[in-house]
mmCIF file of C-alpha atoms and ligand atoms in Angstrom:
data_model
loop_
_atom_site.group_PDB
_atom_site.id
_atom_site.type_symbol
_atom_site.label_atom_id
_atom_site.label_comp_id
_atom_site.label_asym_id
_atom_site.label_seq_id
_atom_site.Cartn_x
_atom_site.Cartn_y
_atom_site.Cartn_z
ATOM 1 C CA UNK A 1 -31.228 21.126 -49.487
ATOM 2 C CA UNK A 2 -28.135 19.097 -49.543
ATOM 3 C CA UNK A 3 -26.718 17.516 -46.309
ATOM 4 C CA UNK A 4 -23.787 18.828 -44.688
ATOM 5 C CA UNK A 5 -20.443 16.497 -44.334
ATOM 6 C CA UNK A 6 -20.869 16.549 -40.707
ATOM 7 C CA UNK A 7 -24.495 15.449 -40.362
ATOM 8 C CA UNK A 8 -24.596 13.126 -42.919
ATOM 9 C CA UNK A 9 -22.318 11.230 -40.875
ATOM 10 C CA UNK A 10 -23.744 11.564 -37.338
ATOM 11 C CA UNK A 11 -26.915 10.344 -36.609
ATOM 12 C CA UNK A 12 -30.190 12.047 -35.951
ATOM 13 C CA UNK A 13 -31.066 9.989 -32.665
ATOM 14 C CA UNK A 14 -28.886 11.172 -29.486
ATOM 15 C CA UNK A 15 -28.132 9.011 -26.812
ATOM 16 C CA UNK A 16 -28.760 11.835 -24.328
ATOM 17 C CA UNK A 17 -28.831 15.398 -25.343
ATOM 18 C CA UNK A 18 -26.071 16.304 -23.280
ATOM 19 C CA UNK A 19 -24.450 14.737 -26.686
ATOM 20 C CA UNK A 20 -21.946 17.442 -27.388
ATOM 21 C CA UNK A 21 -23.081 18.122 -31.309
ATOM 22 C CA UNK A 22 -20.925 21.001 -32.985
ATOM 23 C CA UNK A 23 -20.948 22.243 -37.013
ATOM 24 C CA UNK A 24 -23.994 19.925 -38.567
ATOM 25 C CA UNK A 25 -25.053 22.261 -40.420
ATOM 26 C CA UNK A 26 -21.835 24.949 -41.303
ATOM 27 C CA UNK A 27 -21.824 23.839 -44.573
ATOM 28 C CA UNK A 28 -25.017 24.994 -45.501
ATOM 29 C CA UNK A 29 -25.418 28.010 -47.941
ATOM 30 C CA UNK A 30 -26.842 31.138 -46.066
ATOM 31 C CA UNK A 31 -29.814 31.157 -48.375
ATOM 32 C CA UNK A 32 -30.911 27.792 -47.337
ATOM 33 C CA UNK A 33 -30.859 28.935 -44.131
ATOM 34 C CA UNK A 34 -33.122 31.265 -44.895
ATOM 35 C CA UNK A 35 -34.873 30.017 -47.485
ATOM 36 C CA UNK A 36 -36.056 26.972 -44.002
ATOM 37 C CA UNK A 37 -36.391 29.173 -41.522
ATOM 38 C CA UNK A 38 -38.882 31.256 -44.093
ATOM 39 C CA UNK A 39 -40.454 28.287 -44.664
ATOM 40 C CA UNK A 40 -40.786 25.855 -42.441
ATOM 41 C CA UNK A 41 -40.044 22.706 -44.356
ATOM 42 C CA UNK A 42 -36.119 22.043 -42.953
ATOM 43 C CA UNK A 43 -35.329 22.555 -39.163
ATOM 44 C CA UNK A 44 -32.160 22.683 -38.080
ATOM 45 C CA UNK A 45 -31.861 19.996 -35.200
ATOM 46 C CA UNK A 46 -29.432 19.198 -32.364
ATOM 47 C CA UNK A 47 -31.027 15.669 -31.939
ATOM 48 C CA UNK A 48 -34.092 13.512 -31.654
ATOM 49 C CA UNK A 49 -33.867 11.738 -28.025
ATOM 50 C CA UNK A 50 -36.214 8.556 -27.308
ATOM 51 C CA UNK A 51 -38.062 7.488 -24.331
ATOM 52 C CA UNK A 52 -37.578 10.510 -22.520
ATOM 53 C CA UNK A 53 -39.568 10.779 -18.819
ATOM 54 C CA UNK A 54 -38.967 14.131 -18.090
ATOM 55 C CA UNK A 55 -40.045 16.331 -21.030
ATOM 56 C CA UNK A 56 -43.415 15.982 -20.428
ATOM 57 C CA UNK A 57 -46.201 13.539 -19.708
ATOM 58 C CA UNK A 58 -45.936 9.683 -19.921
ATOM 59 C CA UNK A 59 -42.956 8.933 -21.900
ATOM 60 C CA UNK A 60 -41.965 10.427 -25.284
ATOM 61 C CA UNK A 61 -39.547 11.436 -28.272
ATOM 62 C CA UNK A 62 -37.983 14.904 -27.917
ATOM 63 C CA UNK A 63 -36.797 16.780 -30.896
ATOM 64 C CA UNK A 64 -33.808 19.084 -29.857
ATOM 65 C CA UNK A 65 -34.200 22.004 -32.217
ATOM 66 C CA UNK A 66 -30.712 23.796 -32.452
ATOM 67 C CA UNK A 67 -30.460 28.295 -32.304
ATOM 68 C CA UNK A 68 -31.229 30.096 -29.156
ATOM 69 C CA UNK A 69 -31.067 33.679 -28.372
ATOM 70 C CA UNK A 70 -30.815 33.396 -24.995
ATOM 71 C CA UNK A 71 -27.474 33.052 -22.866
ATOM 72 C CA UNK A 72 -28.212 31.512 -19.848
ATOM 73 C CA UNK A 73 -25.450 31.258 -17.204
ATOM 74 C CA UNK A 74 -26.531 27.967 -16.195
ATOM 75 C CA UNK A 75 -27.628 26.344 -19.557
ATOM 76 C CA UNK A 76 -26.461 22.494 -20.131
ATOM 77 C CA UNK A 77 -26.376 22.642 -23.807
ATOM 78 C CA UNK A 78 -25.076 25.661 -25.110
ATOM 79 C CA UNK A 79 -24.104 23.437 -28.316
ATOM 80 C CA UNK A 80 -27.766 24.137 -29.157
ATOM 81 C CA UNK A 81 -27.015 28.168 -29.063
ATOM 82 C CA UNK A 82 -26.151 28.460 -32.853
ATOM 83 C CA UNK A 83 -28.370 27.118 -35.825
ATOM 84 C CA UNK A 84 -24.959 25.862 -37.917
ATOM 85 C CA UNK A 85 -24.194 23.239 -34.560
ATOM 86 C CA UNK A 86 -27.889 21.555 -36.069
ATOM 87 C CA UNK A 87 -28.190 19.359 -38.522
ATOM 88 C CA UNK A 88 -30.672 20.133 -41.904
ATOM 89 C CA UNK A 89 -33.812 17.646 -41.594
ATOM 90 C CA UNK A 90 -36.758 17.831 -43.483
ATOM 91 C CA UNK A 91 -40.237 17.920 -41.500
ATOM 92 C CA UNK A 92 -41.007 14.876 -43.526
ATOM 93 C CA UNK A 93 -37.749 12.964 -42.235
ATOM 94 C CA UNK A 94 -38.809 14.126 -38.721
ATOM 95 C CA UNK A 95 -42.418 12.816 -39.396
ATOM 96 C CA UNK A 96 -41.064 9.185 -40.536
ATOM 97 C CA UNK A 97 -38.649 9.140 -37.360
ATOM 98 C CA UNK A 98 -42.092 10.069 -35.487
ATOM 99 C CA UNK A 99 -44.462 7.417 -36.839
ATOM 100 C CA UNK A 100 -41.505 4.462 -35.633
ATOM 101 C CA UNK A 101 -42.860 5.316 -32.200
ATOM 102 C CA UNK A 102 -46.725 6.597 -32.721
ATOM 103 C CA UNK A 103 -48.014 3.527 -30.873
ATOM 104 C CA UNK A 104 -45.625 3.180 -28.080
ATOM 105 C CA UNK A 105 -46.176 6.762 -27.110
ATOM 106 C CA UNK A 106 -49.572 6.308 -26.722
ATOM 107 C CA UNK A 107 -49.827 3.422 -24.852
ATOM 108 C CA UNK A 108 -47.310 5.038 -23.083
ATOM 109 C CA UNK A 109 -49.583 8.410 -22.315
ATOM 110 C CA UNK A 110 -46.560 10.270 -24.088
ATOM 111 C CA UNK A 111 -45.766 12.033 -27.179
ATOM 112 C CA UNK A 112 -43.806 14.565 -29.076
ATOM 113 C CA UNK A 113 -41.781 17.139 -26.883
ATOM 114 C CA UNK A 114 -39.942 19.818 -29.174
ATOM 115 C CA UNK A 115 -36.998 21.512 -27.212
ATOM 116 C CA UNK A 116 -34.148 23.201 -28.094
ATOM 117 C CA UNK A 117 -32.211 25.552 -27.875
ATOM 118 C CA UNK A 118 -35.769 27.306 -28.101
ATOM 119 C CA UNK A 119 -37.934 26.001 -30.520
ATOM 120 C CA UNK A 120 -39.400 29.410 -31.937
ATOM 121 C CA UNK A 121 -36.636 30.120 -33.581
ATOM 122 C CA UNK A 122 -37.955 27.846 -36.140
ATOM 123 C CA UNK A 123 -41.409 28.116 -35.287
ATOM 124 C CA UNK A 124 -42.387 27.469 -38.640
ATOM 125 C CA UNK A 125 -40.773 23.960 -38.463
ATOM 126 C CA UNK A 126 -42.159 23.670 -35.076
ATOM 127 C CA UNK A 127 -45.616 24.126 -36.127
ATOM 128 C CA UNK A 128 -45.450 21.786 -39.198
ATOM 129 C CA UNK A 129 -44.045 19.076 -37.076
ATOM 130 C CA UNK A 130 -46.446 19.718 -34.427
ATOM 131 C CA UNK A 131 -49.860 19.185 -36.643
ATOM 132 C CA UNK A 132 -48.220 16.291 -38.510
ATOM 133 C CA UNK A 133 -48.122 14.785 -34.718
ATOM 134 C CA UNK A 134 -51.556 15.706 -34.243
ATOM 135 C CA UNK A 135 -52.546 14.546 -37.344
ATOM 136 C CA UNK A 136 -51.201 10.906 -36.171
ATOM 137 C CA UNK A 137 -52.783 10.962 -32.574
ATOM 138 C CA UNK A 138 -49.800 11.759 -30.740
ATOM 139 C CA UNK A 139 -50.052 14.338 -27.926
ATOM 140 C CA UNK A 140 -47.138 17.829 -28.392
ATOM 141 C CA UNK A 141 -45.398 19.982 -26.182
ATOM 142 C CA UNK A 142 -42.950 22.903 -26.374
ATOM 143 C CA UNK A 143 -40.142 23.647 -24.433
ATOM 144 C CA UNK A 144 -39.908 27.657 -24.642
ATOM 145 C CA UNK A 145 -38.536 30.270 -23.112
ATOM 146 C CA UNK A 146 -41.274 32.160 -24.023
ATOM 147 C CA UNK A 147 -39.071 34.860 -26.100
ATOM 148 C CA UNK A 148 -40.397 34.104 -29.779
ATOM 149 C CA UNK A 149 -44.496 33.779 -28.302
ATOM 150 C CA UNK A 150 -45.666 36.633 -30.525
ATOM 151 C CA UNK A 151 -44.906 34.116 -33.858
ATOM 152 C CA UNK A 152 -47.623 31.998 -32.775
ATOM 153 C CA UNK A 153 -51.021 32.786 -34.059
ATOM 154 C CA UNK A 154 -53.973 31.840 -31.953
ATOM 155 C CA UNK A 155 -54.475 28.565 -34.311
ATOM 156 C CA UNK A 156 -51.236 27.716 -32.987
ATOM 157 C CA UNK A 157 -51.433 28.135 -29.165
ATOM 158 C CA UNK A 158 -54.941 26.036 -29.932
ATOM 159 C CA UNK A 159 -52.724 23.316 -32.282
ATOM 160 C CA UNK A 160 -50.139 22.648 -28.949
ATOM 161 C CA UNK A 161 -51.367 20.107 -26.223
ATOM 162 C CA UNK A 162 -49.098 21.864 -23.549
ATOM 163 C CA UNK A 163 -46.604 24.601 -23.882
ATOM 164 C CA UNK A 164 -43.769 23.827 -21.295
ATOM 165 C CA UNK A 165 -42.981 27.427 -19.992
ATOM 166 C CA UNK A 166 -38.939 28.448 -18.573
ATOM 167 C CA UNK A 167 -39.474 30.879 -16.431
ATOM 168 C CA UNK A 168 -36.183 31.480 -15.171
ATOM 169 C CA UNK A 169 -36.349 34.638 -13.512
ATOM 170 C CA UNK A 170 -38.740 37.800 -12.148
ATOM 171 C CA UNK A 171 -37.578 41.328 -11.643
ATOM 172 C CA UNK A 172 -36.441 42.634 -15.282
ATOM 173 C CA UNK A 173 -32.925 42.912 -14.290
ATOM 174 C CA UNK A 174 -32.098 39.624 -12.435
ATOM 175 C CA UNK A 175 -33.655 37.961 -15.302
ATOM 176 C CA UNK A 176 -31.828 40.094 -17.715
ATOM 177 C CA UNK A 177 -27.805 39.289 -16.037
ATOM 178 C CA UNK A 178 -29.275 35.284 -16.269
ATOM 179 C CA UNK A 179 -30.704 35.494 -19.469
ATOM 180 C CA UNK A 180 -29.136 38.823 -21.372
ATOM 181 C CA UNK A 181 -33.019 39.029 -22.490
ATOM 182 C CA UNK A 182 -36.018 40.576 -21.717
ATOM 183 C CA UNK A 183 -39.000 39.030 -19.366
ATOM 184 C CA UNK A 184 -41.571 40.741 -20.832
ATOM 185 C CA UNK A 185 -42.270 38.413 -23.788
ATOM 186 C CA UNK A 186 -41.968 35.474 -21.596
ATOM 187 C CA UNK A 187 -45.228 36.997 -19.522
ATOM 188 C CA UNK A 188 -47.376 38.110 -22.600
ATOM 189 C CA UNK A 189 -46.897 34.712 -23.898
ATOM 190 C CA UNK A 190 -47.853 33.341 -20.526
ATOM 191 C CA UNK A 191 -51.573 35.210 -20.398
ATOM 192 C CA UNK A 192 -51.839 34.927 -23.928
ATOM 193 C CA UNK A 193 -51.926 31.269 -23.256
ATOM 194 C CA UNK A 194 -53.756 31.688 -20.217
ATOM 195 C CA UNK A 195 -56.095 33.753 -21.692
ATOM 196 C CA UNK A 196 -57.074 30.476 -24.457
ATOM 197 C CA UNK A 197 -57.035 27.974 -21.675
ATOM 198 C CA UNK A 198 -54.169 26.681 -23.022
ATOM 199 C CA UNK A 199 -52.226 23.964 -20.637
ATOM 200 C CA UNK A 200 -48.842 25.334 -19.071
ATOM 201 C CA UNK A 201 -46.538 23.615 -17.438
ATOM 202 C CA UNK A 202 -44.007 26.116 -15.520
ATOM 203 C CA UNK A 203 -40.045 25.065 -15.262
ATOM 204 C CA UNK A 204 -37.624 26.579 -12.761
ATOM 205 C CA UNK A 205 -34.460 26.081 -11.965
ATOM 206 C CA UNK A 206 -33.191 26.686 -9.001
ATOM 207 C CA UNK A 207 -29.785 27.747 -8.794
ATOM 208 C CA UNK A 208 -28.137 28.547 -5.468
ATOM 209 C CA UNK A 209 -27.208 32.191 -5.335
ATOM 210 C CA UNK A 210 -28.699 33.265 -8.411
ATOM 211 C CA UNK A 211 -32.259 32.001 -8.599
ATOM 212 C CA UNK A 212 -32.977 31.325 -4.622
ATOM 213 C CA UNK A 213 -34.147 34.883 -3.986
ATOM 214 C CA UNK A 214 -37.712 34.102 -1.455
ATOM 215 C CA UNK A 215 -39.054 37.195 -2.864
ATOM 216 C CA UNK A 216 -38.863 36.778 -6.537
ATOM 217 C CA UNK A 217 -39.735 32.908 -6.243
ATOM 218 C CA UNK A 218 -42.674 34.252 -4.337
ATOM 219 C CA UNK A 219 -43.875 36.216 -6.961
ATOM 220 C CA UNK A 220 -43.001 33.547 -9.945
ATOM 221 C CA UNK A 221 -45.670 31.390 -7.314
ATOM 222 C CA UNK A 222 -48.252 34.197 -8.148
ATOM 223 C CA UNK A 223 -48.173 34.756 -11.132
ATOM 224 C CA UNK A 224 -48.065 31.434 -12.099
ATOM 225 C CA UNK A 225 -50.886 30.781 -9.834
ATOM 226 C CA UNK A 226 -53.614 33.650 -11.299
ATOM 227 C CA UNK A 227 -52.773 32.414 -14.612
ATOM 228 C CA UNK A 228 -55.512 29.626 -13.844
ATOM 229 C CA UNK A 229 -54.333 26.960 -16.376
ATOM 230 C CA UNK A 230 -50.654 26.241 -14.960
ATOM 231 C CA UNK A 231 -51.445 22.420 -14.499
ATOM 232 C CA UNK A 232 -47.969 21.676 -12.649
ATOM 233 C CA UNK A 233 -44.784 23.552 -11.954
ATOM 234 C CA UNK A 234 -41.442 21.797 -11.769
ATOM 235 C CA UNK A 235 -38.633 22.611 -9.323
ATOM 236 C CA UNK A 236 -35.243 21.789 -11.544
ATOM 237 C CA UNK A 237 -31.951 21.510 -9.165
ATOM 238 C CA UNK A 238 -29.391 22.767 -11.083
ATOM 239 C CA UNK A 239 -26.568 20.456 -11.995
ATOM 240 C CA UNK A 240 -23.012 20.707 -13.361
ATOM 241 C CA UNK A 241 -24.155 18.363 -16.750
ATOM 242 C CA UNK A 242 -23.245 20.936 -19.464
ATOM 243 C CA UNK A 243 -20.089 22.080 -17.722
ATOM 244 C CA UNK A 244 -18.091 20.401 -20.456
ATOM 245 C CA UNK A 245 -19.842 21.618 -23.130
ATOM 246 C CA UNK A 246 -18.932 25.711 -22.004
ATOM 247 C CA UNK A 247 -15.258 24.232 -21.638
ATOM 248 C CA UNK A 248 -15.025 22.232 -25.008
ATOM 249 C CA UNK A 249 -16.602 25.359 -26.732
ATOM 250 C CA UNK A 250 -14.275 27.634 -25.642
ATOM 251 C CA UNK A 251 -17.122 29.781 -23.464
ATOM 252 C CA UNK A 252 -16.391 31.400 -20.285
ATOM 253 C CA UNK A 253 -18.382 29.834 -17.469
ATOM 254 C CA UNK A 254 -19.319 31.240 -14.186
ATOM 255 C CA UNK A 255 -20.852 28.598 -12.214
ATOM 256 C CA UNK A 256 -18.168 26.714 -11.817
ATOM 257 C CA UNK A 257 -17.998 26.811 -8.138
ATOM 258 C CA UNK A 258 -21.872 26.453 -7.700
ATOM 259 C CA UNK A 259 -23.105 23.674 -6.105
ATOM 260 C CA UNK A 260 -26.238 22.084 -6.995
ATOM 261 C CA UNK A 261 -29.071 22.913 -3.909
ATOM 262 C CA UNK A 262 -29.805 20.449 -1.312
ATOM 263 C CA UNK A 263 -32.959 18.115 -1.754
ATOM 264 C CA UNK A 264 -34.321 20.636 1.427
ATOM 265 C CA UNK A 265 -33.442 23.844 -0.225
ATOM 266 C CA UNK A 266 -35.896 22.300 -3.691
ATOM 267 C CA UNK A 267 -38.680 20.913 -1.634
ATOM 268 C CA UNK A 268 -38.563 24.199 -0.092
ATOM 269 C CA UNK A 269 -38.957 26.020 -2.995
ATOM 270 C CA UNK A 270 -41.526 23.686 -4.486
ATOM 271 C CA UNK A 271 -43.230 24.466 -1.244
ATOM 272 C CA UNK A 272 -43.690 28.171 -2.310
ATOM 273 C CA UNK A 273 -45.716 27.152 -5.269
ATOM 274 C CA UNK A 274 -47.795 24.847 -2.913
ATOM 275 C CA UNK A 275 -48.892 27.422 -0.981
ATOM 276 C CA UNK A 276 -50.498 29.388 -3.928
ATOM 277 C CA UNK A 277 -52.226 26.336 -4.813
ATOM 278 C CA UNK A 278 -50.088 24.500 -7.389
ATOM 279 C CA UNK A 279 -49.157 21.607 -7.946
ATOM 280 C CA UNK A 280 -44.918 21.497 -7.570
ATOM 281 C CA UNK A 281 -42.826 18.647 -8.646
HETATM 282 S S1 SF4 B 1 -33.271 29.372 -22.945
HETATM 283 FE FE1 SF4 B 1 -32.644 27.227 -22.696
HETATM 284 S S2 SF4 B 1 -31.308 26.746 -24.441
HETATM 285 FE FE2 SF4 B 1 -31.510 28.986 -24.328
HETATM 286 S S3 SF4 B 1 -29.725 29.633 -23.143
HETATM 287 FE FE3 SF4 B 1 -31.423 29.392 -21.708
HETATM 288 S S4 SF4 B 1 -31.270 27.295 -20.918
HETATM 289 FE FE4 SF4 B 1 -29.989 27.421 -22.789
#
């Protein structure tokens, strides 16, 4: 697959991935498209960040995989929304980019984080950059909103060292005017993971007005809680970061006047999940 104008010119490493990245890959025939997402051997990709602290344990590299079929009202990088804003790179590209950093990450107790967007768009990609990782000795996570969990086999929840799990809402509607999706495939892949002792971290963010309800953080707490292999769950404030990015893409957005919560309102809230026996960040 040949390179597209844009993304042969911009490079792969990000210095942040609120990096507004538009039209990598528009000039790639439809077919290709298909022809990577079928099998696994191109992903299309926002960005590769380095020495990232918060996308998992110890310090690591985290590939931004572009396409998401979510809308989320509060999402910072709604660049990564459409496949065409990624850039074409091979899974062996992504593997040489990887092995710069093998050693680091382990001494630093990190590894690979693969985000998006939402990464099971392209699970196929996902997957094949996932076991090369493994391969090398380098610990992997995914960042999912859970939507896509019925493309991963068994062999693949058992292939992923942690599965970083948005759960961004509970009752079916609220999550449906945050998300314009479905809950219900978030939760099967939850116990399906669960159910394999699989490693979940749980991300929430908590928005003011939106996602503060008591009630449907309580029962977030307990679900996450009887899952039994929910190793941490992390409180995320919402912030104004991506603003730009709805403005400079022409996309109407709503939070404008939201502020983030107070520090009191978020260790409240991590509270909740305390109290069901979690451990809350
Ligand atoms: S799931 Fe993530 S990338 Fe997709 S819209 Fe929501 S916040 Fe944005």
């Amino acid at each position: 697959m040949r390179e597209s104008a844009a993304s042969s010119q911009t490079p792969l490493e990000a210095r942040s991935p609120f990096e507004l990245r538009v039209d990598l890959g528009t000039d790639v025939p439809e077919t290709d498209f298909r022809a990577a997402l079928a099998s696994g051997d191109v992903g299309f990709v926002h960005s590769f960040t380095t020495g990232s602290a918060v996308d998992g344990p110890g310090v690591r590299v985290v590939v931004w995989t572009a396409g998401c079929m979510w809308r989320c009202l509060y999402c910072h990088n709604p660049d990564t929304w459409t496949m065409s804003n990624g850039m074409p790179v091979t899974v062996e590209k992504a593997v040489e980019e990887l092995r710069k950093y093998r050693h680091g990450l382990k001494v630093m107790a990190g590894g690979l984080t693969i985000s998006g967007g939402e990464p099971l768009m392209q699970h196929r990609f996902a997957m094949k950059l996932t076991r090369a990782a493994r391969e090398m000795g380098v610990h992997t996570a995914i960042e999912t909103n859970g939507y896509y969990g019925n493309r991963l086999s068994d062999d693949d929840m058992d292939g992923i060292d942690l599965v970083l799990l948005g759960i961004k809402a509970w009752g079916p509607e609220r999550h449906r005017e945050l998300t314009g999706m479905d809950i219900a495939p978030t939760i099967e892949l939850a116990r399906r993971l669960a159910a394999r002792r699989r490693p979940i971290w749980v991300r929430f963010v908590l928005v003011p007005g939106l996602t503060d309800d008591p009630a449907e953080i309580a029962s977030i707490a307990r679900f996450a809680a009887d899952l039994g292999t929910v190793e941490r769950v992390e409180v995320l404030p919402f912030h104004q970061l991506g603003r730009f990015k709805w403005e400079r893409l022409g996309l109407k957005y709503s939070l404008e006047h939201t502020a983030p919560p107070t520090a009191d309102a978020v260790e409240r809230v991590r509270a909740v999940f305390r109290e069901v026996g979690l451990t809350a960040y």
